[in-house]
């Protein structure tokens, strides 16, 4: 195994499908419009700094319009006990508004395809919640089958998956493998990331504090890549790139914390996996992009001095045969 360290980036690309149960959509249209405008700028930054990344795209975003969305309804859909989580019922309510910008993004997906080193993975078809009551293996399989189907129309073969809201269910990895998905992002190896479905206050406080203060290093060795009997590799996340803070001290602390962890990974030949949602940049695109560029420039320094390399999830997966 190479002693190089590796910098992995994954983005959960979901627009409204990842937030509809948490927001009043009527107040967020500009937010999603800003997200769409920011994505090409993120891509430009990646291209300029030769960054490889995985874009885990909610399958519904592949649709051109509401007509295609209705046509691509899976045969089985999850019957969540919490009805507000149902993307299909939300879509049925929203389709009469005839607004597409926050719901579909085929043009952006095609832009991502054109940039070297960008992998398009899946965030499931409907932003599927694997740990919620009411769903089961049949509905998950139907969801993933549809995700694969819509991606194929773009000549995309899905190899990597990010579970929505980080709700990983180990038995479902076998279903992932059935559809050719060989890599999934798993949660950081910290007690405050072990139960993402039922977050308690202490876990939330610990995650927030960890973003700014040294509660433990987040890079990891190749031995932490877990490949079980299904043949699917679990690639632990290292750090969530939080949106820019209004507090200048905290903002600087966050960036310095990430740089310190990147440098540690580069020196030790370890893996550092940074992730976020494109919509996290929407409220203050200029400042968030400044922070991203700062981190990418620092990566280039690590690359030059320590041969730190940028990989997407599929590329990392291929290193561990």
XYZ file of C-alpha atoms in Angstrom:
321
model
C 0.000 0.000 0.000
C 1.225 3.468 -0.882
C 2.365 5.676 1.989
C 0.743 8.709 0.381
C -1.998 10.471 2.262
C -5.316 11.113 0.531
C -7.758 14.002 0.630
C -11.338 12.933 -0.136
C -14.272 15.305 -0.623
C -17.919 14.307 -0.845
C -20.901 16.617 -1.274
C -24.521 15.738 -0.502
C -26.344 17.353 -3.441
C -30.045 17.397 -2.609
C -31.629 20.884 -2.916
C -35.156 20.847 -1.457
C -35.378 17.037 -1.281
C -33.059 17.012 1.734
C -34.802 19.778 3.659
C -38.517 19.819 2.844
C -39.546 18.322 6.187
C -37.539 20.944 8.090
C -38.402 24.210 6.317
C -41.207 26.365 4.961
C -40.411 26.093 1.256
C -42.068 29.415 0.404
C -39.362 31.171 2.430
C -36.456 29.264 0.885
C -36.811 29.713 -2.871
C -34.006 32.289 -2.986
C -31.864 29.974 -0.870
C -32.058 27.207 -3.454
C -31.551 29.677 -6.290
C -28.354 30.785 -4.537
C -27.302 27.147 -4.164
C -27.642 26.561 -7.893
C -25.525 29.618 -8.678
C -22.850 28.515 -6.209
C -22.336 24.997 -7.570
C -20.548 26.089 -10.788
C -18.221 28.202 -8.618
C -17.407 25.187 -6.440
C -16.720 23.203 -9.616
C -14.476 25.969 -10.932
C -12.492 25.927 -7.682
C -12.145 22.145 -7.890
C -10.995 22.319 -11.508
C -8.458 25.072 -10.799
C -6.907 23.148 -7.889
C -7.252 19.690 -9.510
C -9.584 18.425 -6.811
C -11.389 15.138 -7.238
C -14.737 14.857 -5.442
C -17.839 12.692 -5.148
C -21.196 14.387 -5.640
C -23.839 12.219 -3.952
C -26.930 13.323 -5.878
C -30.533 12.718 -4.818
C -31.991 10.768 -7.733
C -35.063 12.974 -8.064
C -32.778 15.793 -9.217
C -32.054 13.864 -12.441
C -35.641 14.413 -13.628
C -36.236 17.168 -16.199
C -39.671 18.180 -14.884
C -42.723 17.085 -12.895
C -43.999 14.913 -15.745
C -40.826 12.844 -15.672
C -40.873 12.859 -11.860
C -44.316 11.220 -11.881
C -43.212 8.744 -14.525
C -40.231 7.717 -12.397
C -42.217 6.757 -9.327
C -40.826 3.505 -7.853
C -43.217 0.560 -7.664
C -42.792 0.507 -3.876
C -42.277 3.624 -1.770
C -41.437 3.880 1.942
C -44.413 4.145 4.276
C -42.740 6.180 7.001
C -44.549 6.400 10.323
C -43.578 10.095 10.286
C -45.547 11.145 7.215
C -43.728 14.471 6.894
C -40.652 12.532 5.702
C -42.391 11.268 2.559
C -40.833 12.940 -0.491
C -43.555 11.621 -2.800
C -46.365 13.208 -0.833
C -44.410 16.453 -0.658
C -43.850 16.351 -4.411
C -47.531 15.754 -5.100
C -48.331 18.888 -3.098
C -45.700 20.992 -4.820
C -46.075 19.979 -8.473
C -49.034 22.305 -9.010
C -46.729 25.258 -8.329
C -44.952 24.382 -11.591
C -41.604 25.416 -10.129
C -38.605 23.338 -11.093
C -35.488 25.134 -9.855
C -35.348 23.647 -6.359
C -36.646 20.235 -7.439
C -34.711 19.219 -10.557
C -31.132 19.835 -11.668
C -30.194 17.857 -14.799
C -28.220 20.782 -16.234
C -26.076 21.005 -13.098
C -25.504 17.250 -13.103
C -24.236 17.543 -16.682
C -21.901 20.351 -15.639
C -20.460 18.150 -12.901
C -19.947 15.344 -15.424
C -17.750 17.558 -17.586
C -15.167 18.337 -14.892
C -12.231 15.966 -14.556
C -12.102 13.957 -11.346
C -15.745 14.490 -10.396
C -17.662 11.335 -9.512
C -21.448 11.377 -9.486
C -22.663 9.040 -6.781
C -26.075 8.656 -5.211
C -27.813 10.056 -2.156
C -30.598 7.505 -2.867
C -33.479 8.370 -5.170
C -35.836 10.037 -2.695
C -33.456 11.036 0.129
C -34.369 7.727 1.745
C -34.204 7.341 5.546
C -32.932 3.855 6.322
C -33.500 3.960 10.077
C -37.008 5.411 10.153
C -39.991 3.298 11.169
C -42.210 2.240 8.287
C -39.567 1.637 5.636
C -38.140 -1.791 4.793
C -35.746 -3.639 2.507
C -38.275 -3.836 -0.345
C -38.825 -0.095 -0.494
C -35.085 0.590 -0.156
C -34.337 -1.782 -3.034
C -36.991 -0.112 -5.193
C -35.590 3.302 -4.326
C -32.028 2.319 -5.204
C -33.155 0.636 -8.408
C -34.739 3.911 -9.530
C -31.613 5.869 -8.581
C -29.551 3.560 -10.787
C -32.085 3.815 -13.622
C -32.186 7.634 -13.810
C -28.386 7.813 -13.591
C -28.009 5.377 -16.486
C -29.836 7.826 -18.745
C -26.911 10.191 -18.131
C -24.416 7.392 -18.873
C -23.521 7.316 -15.189
C -22.709 4.041 -13.438
C -23.213 4.573 -9.728
C -20.325 3.316 -7.593
C -20.680 5.345 -4.380
C -23.507 6.160 -1.991
C -24.035 8.534 0.910
C -26.902 7.612 3.225
C -29.254 10.582 3.816
C -28.859 12.103 7.287
C -26.058 9.564 7.764
C -28.611 6.863 8.647
C -26.534 3.793 7.853
C -28.156 0.380 8.073
C -25.591 -2.374 7.719
C -27.935 -5.029 6.216
C -28.723 -2.631 3.354
C -25.107 -2.744 2.179
C -25.881 -6.063 0.531
C -28.596 -4.329 -1.502
C -26.100 -1.626 -2.462
C -23.770 -4.322 -3.718
C -26.567 -5.843 -5.823
C -26.727 -2.596 -7.770
C -22.985 -2.216 -8.229
C -22.434 0.314 -5.450
C -19.074 -0.495 -3.900
C -18.432 2.491 -1.613
C -20.486 4.184 1.088
C -19.587 7.051 3.383
C -19.846 6.078 7.021
C -19.864 8.270 10.106
C -16.795 9.512 11.982
C -15.481 7.144 14.622
C -16.685 9.217 17.580
C -19.366 8.494 20.176
C -21.290 11.650 19.214
C -21.758 10.363 15.638
C -23.011 6.874 16.476
C -26.733 7.633 16.546
C -27.698 10.165 13.890
C -31.407 9.329 14.003
C -31.977 10.219 17.644
C -29.609 13.087 18.303
C -29.466 14.160 21.914
C -28.334 17.558 23.145
C -24.972 16.286 24.378
C -24.127 14.787 20.975
C -25.018 18.034 19.209
C -22.906 20.077 21.624
C -19.962 17.701 21.173
C -20.180 17.863 17.374
C -20.278 21.637 17.440
C -17.363 21.894 19.852
C -15.345 19.393 17.844
C -15.528 21.687 14.813
C -13.518 24.366 16.603
C -11.514 22.769 19.393
C -9.209 19.715 19.478
C -11.419 16.880 20.697
C -9.418 14.318 18.723
C -7.810 14.044 15.302
C -10.080 13.026 12.423
C -7.705 11.631 9.805
C -7.363 7.846 9.743
C -5.249 5.020 8.377
C -6.172 2.648 5.563
C -6.937 0.017 8.187
C -10.049 2.024 9.120
C -11.558 1.398 5.684
C -14.066 -1.326 6.425
C -14.884 -3.815 3.677
C -17.343 -6.390 4.915
C -18.614 -9.653 3.397
C -20.892 -7.712 1.029
C -17.860 -6.292 -0.770
C -18.990 -2.726 -0.047
C -16.350 -0.457 1.478
C -17.297 1.888 4.310
C -15.264 5.081 4.056
C -15.491 7.086 7.298
C -16.100 10.807 7.076
C -13.590 12.981 8.900
C -15.080 16.447 9.076
C -18.250 18.304 8.101
C -17.376 21.690 6.616
C -19.728 23.933 8.539
C -21.126 27.107 6.897
C -19.205 30.312 7.513
C -19.678 31.820 10.960
C -20.500 35.437 11.726
C -18.018 35.185 14.609
C -14.563 35.783 13.112
C -12.749 33.922 15.879
C -14.812 30.759 15.431
C -14.490 30.966 11.655
C -10.698 31.093 11.915
C -10.658 28.294 14.512
C -12.703 26.045 12.217
C -10.463 26.573 9.191
C -7.289 26.140 11.219
C -8.688 22.944 12.745
C -9.298 21.489 9.275
C -5.859 22.554 8.063
C -4.230 20.931 11.071
C -6.039 17.660 10.374
C -5.176 17.793 6.671
C -1.515 18.365 7.494
C -1.529 15.466 9.950
C -3.015 13.191 7.272
C -0.459 14.330 4.715
C 2.491 13.753 7.069
C 1.298 10.349 8.321
C 0.052 9.019 4.985
C -3.550 8.874 6.193
C -6.987 9.672 4.775
C -8.899 12.877 5.424
C -12.518 12.997 4.233
C -14.242 16.394 4.173
C -17.945 16.712 3.358
C -20.765 19.226 3.155
C -23.949 20.084 1.253
C -23.741 22.618 -1.595
C -26.687 24.433 0.016
C -24.537 25.083 3.112
C -22.861 27.820 1.043
C -26.131 29.466 -0.034
C -26.617 32.064 2.693
C -23.181 33.642 2.213
C -21.663 32.240 -0.991
C -18.773 34.691 -1.188
C -17.424 34.007 2.309
C -17.965 30.253 2.079
C -16.142 30.101 -1.242
C -13.296 32.135 0.246
C -12.936 29.568 3.015
C -13.069 26.709 0.509
C -10.373 28.310 -1.650
C -8.238 28.811 1.450
C -8.500 25.088 2.213
C -7.808 24.046 -1.380
C -4.710 26.236 -1.532
C -3.523 24.626 1.680
C -4.133 21.210 0.135
C -1.871 22.145 -2.789
C 0.905 22.975 -0.326
C 0.457 19.572 1.329
C 0.422 17.941 -2.091
C 3.691 19.626 -3.070
C 5.503 18.893 0.175
C 4.090 15.481 1.195
C 2.607 14.094 -2.032
C -0.869 14.387 -0.478
C -3.317 13.341 -3.211
C -6.930 14.190 -4.027
C -9.295 11.281 -4.687
C -13.033 10.804 -4.993
C -14.733 7.930 -3.179
C -14.651 5.528 -6.116
C -10.946 6.167 -6.650
C -10.192 5.551 -2.984
C -12.216 2.354 -3.144
C -10.101 1.049 -6.017
C -6.946 1.373 -3.926
C -8.235 -1.221 -1.437
C -8.556 -4.362 -3.481
